[in-house]
Short mmCIF file of C-alpha atoms in Angstrom, two decimals:
data_model
loop_
_atom_site.label_atom_id
_atom_site.label_comp_id
_atom_site.label_asym_id
_atom_site.label_seq_id
_atom_site.Cartn_x
_atom_site.Cartn_y
_atom_site.Cartn_z
CA MET A 1 184.27 244.11 -33.90
CA ARG A 2 182.48 242.13 -36.63
CA SER A 3 185.23 239.47 -36.80
CA SER A 4 185.09 239.15 -33.01
CA VAL A 5 181.33 238.66 -33.18
CA LEU A 6 181.70 235.87 -35.73
CA THR A 7 184.27 234.09 -33.54
CA LEU A 8 182.01 234.33 -30.49
CA LEU A 9 178.95 233.04 -32.36
CA ARG A 10 180.87 230.08 -33.80
CA ALA A 11 182.08 229.18 -30.33
CA VAL A 12 178.55 229.31 -28.94
CA ARG A 13 177.08 227.24 -31.78
CA GLY A 14 179.58 224.48 -31.17
CA SER A 15 179.57 224.41 -27.38
CA SER A 16 177.33 223.25 -24.57
CA VAL A 17 175.21 225.92 -22.95
CA ALA A 18 174.97 224.25 -19.57
CA GLY A 19 175.26 226.73 -16.76
CA VAL A 20 173.96 229.69 -18.80
CA GLU A 21 171.48 231.53 -16.64
CA CYS A 22 168.52 233.31 -18.21
CA THR A 23 166.18 235.62 -16.34
CA SER A 24 162.74 234.08 -15.78
CA VAL A 25 159.94 236.03 -14.13
CA GLN A 26 156.17 235.94 -14.15
CA HIS A 27 155.99 239.13 -16.21
CA ARG A 28 159.18 239.25 -18.25
CA SER A 29 159.39 243.01 -18.74
CA VAL A 30 159.40 243.51 -14.97
CA ALA A 31 162.94 242.07 -14.95
CA LEU A 32 164.13 245.31 -16.52
CA PHE A 33 163.13 247.20 -13.37
CA GLY A 34 165.06 245.15 -10.84
CA SER A 35 166.08 247.00 -7.70
CA SER A 36 169.71 247.02 -8.85
CA SER A 37 168.77 249.28 -11.75
CA VAL A 38 167.14 251.97 -9.65
CA SER A 39 169.27 254.84 -8.40
CA ALA A 40 168.69 258.08 -6.53
CA LYS A 41 166.90 259.24 -9.64
CA GLY A 42 163.85 257.34 -8.42
CA SER A 43 162.51 260.48 -6.78
CA GLU A 44 162.65 262.40 -10.07
CA GLU A 45 159.49 262.84 -12.08
CA VAL A 46 158.86 259.89 -14.39
CA PRO A 47 158.97 260.94 -18.07
CA GLN A 48 155.74 260.87 -20.02
CA LEU A 49 156.25 258.79 -23.15
CA PRO A 50 153.98 259.02 -26.17
CA PRO A 51 151.73 255.98 -26.70
CA GLN A 52 153.71 253.00 -28.00
CA PHE A 53 151.88 250.48 -30.14
CA GLY A 54 152.90 246.96 -31.07
CA ILE A 55 155.54 244.71 -29.58
CA PRO A 56 158.59 246.79 -30.64
CA GLY A 57 157.11 249.95 -29.14
CA ARG A 58 156.18 248.35 -25.81
CA TYR A 59 159.57 246.73 -25.34
CA ALA A 60 161.37 249.93 -26.35
CA ALA A 61 159.34 251.91 -23.81
CA ALA A 62 160.19 249.37 -21.08
CA LEU A 63 163.89 249.66 -21.94
CA TYR A 64 163.72 253.45 -21.87
CA MET A 65 162.08 253.49 -18.45
CA ALA A 66 164.66 251.03 -17.09
CA SER A 67 167.55 253.12 -18.42
CA PHE A 68 165.94 256.30 -17.08
CA LYS A 69 165.54 254.84 -13.60
CA SER A 70 169.20 253.78 -13.59
CA ASN A 71 170.33 257.17 -14.95
CA SER A 72 171.91 255.44 -17.95
CA VAL A 73 169.86 256.63 -20.95
CA ASP A 74 172.92 257.95 -22.79
CA LYS A 75 175.00 254.83 -22.15
CA VAL A 76 172.20 252.45 -23.10
CA GLY A 77 171.48 254.60 -26.14
CA LYS A 78 175.07 254.18 -27.36
CA GLU A 79 174.91 250.44 -26.74
CA ILE A 80 171.66 250.11 -28.64
CA ALA A 81 173.10 252.11 -31.54
CA GLU A 82 176.18 249.87 -31.59
CA LEU A 83 174.06 246.72 -31.50
CA SER A 84 171.87 248.06 -34.32
CA GLY A 85 175.00 248.72 -36.36
CA LEU A 86 176.29 245.19 -35.76
CA LEU A 87 172.98 243.68 -36.86
CA ALA A 88 173.03 245.80 -40.01
CA GLN A 89 176.64 244.95 -40.84
CA SER A 90 176.72 241.27 -39.89
CA PRO A 91 174.39 238.87 -41.73
CA GLU A 92 175.73 236.12 -39.47
CA LEU A 93 174.64 237.91 -36.29
CA LYS A 94 171.28 238.77 -37.82
CA ALA A 95 170.73 235.12 -38.75
CA PHE A 96 171.79 233.98 -35.27
CA VAL A 97 169.31 236.34 -33.64
CA SER A 98 166.37 235.32 -35.84
CA GLU A 99 167.14 231.62 -36.41
CA PRO A 100 163.93 229.70 -35.62
CA GLY A 101 164.04 226.76 -33.29
CA MET A 102 167.27 227.73 -31.52
CA PRO A 103 167.15 226.99 -27.76
CA ALA A 104 166.73 230.17 -25.75
CA ALA A 105 169.76 229.35 -23.60
CA ARG A 106 172.05 229.05 -26.63
CA ARG A 107 170.76 232.26 -28.18
CA SER A 108 171.12 234.04 -24.85
CA ALA A 109 174.69 232.76 -24.51
CA GLY A 110 175.62 234.08 -27.96
CA LEU A 111 174.12 237.49 -27.36
CA LYS A 112 175.67 237.66 -23.89
CA SER A 113 179.08 237.09 -25.47
CA VAL A 114 178.47 239.93 -27.93
CA LEU A 115 177.25 242.27 -25.18
CA ASP A 116 180.18 241.36 -22.92
CA LYS A 117 182.55 242.18 -25.78
CA MET A 118 180.81 245.55 -26.12
CA GLY A 119 181.06 246.20 -22.39
CA ALA A 120 177.29 246.60 -22.25
CA SER A 121 175.46 247.72 -19.12
CA ASP A 122 173.33 245.44 -16.93
CA VAL A 123 170.19 247.19 -18.18
CA THR A 124 170.94 246.27 -21.79
CA LYS A 125 171.86 242.70 -20.82
CA ARG A 126 168.64 242.24 -18.83
CA PHE A 127 166.67 243.64 -21.72
CA MET A 128 168.19 241.12 -24.13
CA ASN A 129 167.46 238.28 -21.68
CA VAL A 130 163.80 239.32 -21.59
CA VAL A 131 163.61 239.51 -25.39
CA VAL A 132 165.16 236.05 -25.77
CA GLU A 133 163.05 234.47 -23.01
CA ASN A 134 159.87 235.85 -24.54
CA LYS A 135 160.91 234.58 -27.98
CA ARG A 136 160.71 238.08 -29.46
CA THR A 137 164.12 238.25 -31.15
CA ALA A 138 162.41 238.51 -34.55
CA ASP A 139 161.24 241.95 -33.41
CA LEU A 140 164.61 243.01 -32.00
CA GLU A 141 165.61 245.42 -34.77
CA GLY A 142 162.23 247.13 -34.52
CA MET A 143 162.68 247.47 -30.75
CA LEU A 144 166.12 249.03 -31.14
CA SER A 145 164.81 251.48 -33.73
CA LYS A 146 161.84 252.44 -31.54
CA PHE A 147 164.13 252.95 -28.55
CA ALA A 148 166.26 255.38 -30.56
CA ASP A 149 163.07 257.23 -31.56
CA ILE A 150 161.95 257.51 -27.92
CA VAL A 151 165.35 258.83 -26.81
CA ALA A 152 165.29 261.43 -29.57
CA GLN A 153 161.73 262.45 -28.70
CA GLN A 154 162.57 262.85 -25.01
CA LYS A 155 165.55 265.04 -25.92
CA GLY A 156 163.42 267.21 -28.19
CA GLN A 157 165.16 265.92 -31.30
CA VAL A 158 163.21 265.70 -34.53
CA LYS A 159 164.64 263.25 -37.02
CA ALA A 160 164.48 264.02 -40.70
CA SER A 161 166.00 262.47 -43.79
CA VAL A 162 166.61 264.12 -47.13
CA THR A 163 167.17 261.98 -50.23
CA THR A 164 168.61 263.37 -53.46
CA ALA A 165 169.96 261.80 -56.64
CA LYS A 166 173.44 263.11 -55.87
CA ALA A 167 175.08 264.66 -52.83
CA MET A 168 173.98 268.23 -52.14
CA SER A 169 176.39 271.13 -51.96
CA LYS A 170 176.87 272.86 -48.62
CA THR A 171 174.73 275.77 -49.81
CA GLU A 172 171.90 273.44 -50.86
CA LEU A 173 172.11 271.51 -47.60
CA ASP A 174 172.08 274.69 -45.52
CA THR A 175 168.99 275.87 -47.42
CA VAL A 176 167.17 272.59 -46.71
CA LYS A 177 168.16 272.70 -43.03
CA SER A 178 166.98 276.28 -42.71
CA GLY A 179 163.61 275.42 -44.22
CA LEU A 180 163.09 272.37 -42.01
CA LYS A 181 164.10 274.20 -38.83
CA LYS A 182 161.24 276.64 -39.41
CA LEU A 183 158.86 273.71 -38.92
CA LEU A 184 160.19 272.87 -35.46
CA LYS A 185 158.47 273.77 -32.22
CA GLN A 186 160.18 275.72 -29.49
CA GLY A 187 162.78 273.59 -27.72
CA GLU A 188 163.12 271.10 -30.58
CA THR A 189 166.33 270.45 -32.50
CA LEU A 190 166.77 269.00 -35.97
CA VAL A 191 168.70 265.78 -36.57
CA LEU A 192 169.12 265.51 -40.32
CA GLU A 193 170.27 262.45 -42.27
CA GLU A 194 171.40 262.84 -45.87
CA LYS A 195 170.78 260.01 -48.32
CA VAL A 196 171.78 259.61 -51.94
CA ASP A 197 169.64 257.53 -54.31
CA PRO A 198 170.42 257.94 -58.04
CA SER A 199 167.19 256.12 -58.94
CA ILE A 200 165.07 259.18 -58.09
CA ILE A 201 166.79 260.88 -61.08
CA SER A 202 166.40 264.41 -59.72
CA GLY A 203 164.45 266.41 -57.15
CA ILE A 204 164.23 265.66 -53.43
CA VAL A 205 162.43 263.34 -51.01
CA ILE A 206 161.92 264.46 -47.41
CA ASP A 207 160.80 262.40 -44.42
CA MET A 208 160.24 264.26 -41.17
CA GLY A 209 158.14 263.54 -38.12
CA GLY A 210 156.08 260.85 -39.81
CA LYS A 211 155.46 263.02 -42.88
CA HIS A 212 156.66 262.05 -46.35
CA VAL A 213 157.13 264.58 -49.14
CA ASP A 214 158.23 263.20 -52.52
CA MET A 215 159.22 265.79 -55.10
CA SER A 216 161.45 263.49 -57.14
CA VAL A 217 161.42 263.22 -60.93
CA GLN A 218 161.03 259.46 -60.56
CA THR A 219 157.68 259.87 -58.79
CA ARG A 220 156.51 262.44 -61.31
CA VAL A 221 157.35 260.06 -64.16
CA LYS A 222 155.45 257.22 -62.46
CA LYS A 223 152.40 259.43 -62.00
CA LEU A 224 152.56 260.48 -65.65
CA GLN A 225 152.80 256.83 -66.72
CA GLN A 226 149.74 255.99 -64.62
CA ILE A 227 147.77 258.86 -66.15
CA ILE A 228 148.67 257.66 -69.65
CA ARG A 229 147.66 254.07 -68.81
CA ASN A 230 144.30 255.24 -67.47
CA ALA A 231 143.60 257.61 -70.37
#
């Protein structure tokens, strides 16, 4: 997929963008809620999202509501995850998205090519048009991350990451999972990500639900060094 993305971007950079149509409305985010995106689910109770602050949060919330109304949360979620992966893996795509001074029509054409290659839904395409038109592509990765957080929250999923100096054994991992699950509320499920970072030397670092617990040897050494400096 990455090689295909590079080919598409090169073609867009070197071609005219005449005829490329970008959505333009008085209030850009309203474009996400076009009548074509609303299905029979319109009569269902609208989900209550937690307060979203900042540009990434507001755009992510708008995308979630649009995908909910079109009964496509799971599909859009997969597309957003794929797009996030492409941005992480392709420096060229990341540069194309954030390149200052690029005409909106050219940027829109490049991203449309990528989304077409992915087989993305209309909701995701309209969302990207809004982001480009509003000149908010610098915040795109934050929007995608926030969207994933909202989807997880609405499904009762609690994300957690555990970082150790070396990969844990199955027994160690099961012990950590068991301990973290005890912190969940009724109806919540744990989504655990394992990370390995040799620089922490030993111990464990846990991030869960906005809380950060650092029990690594690296942090202990730093604290000891600070105490010695201040002595």
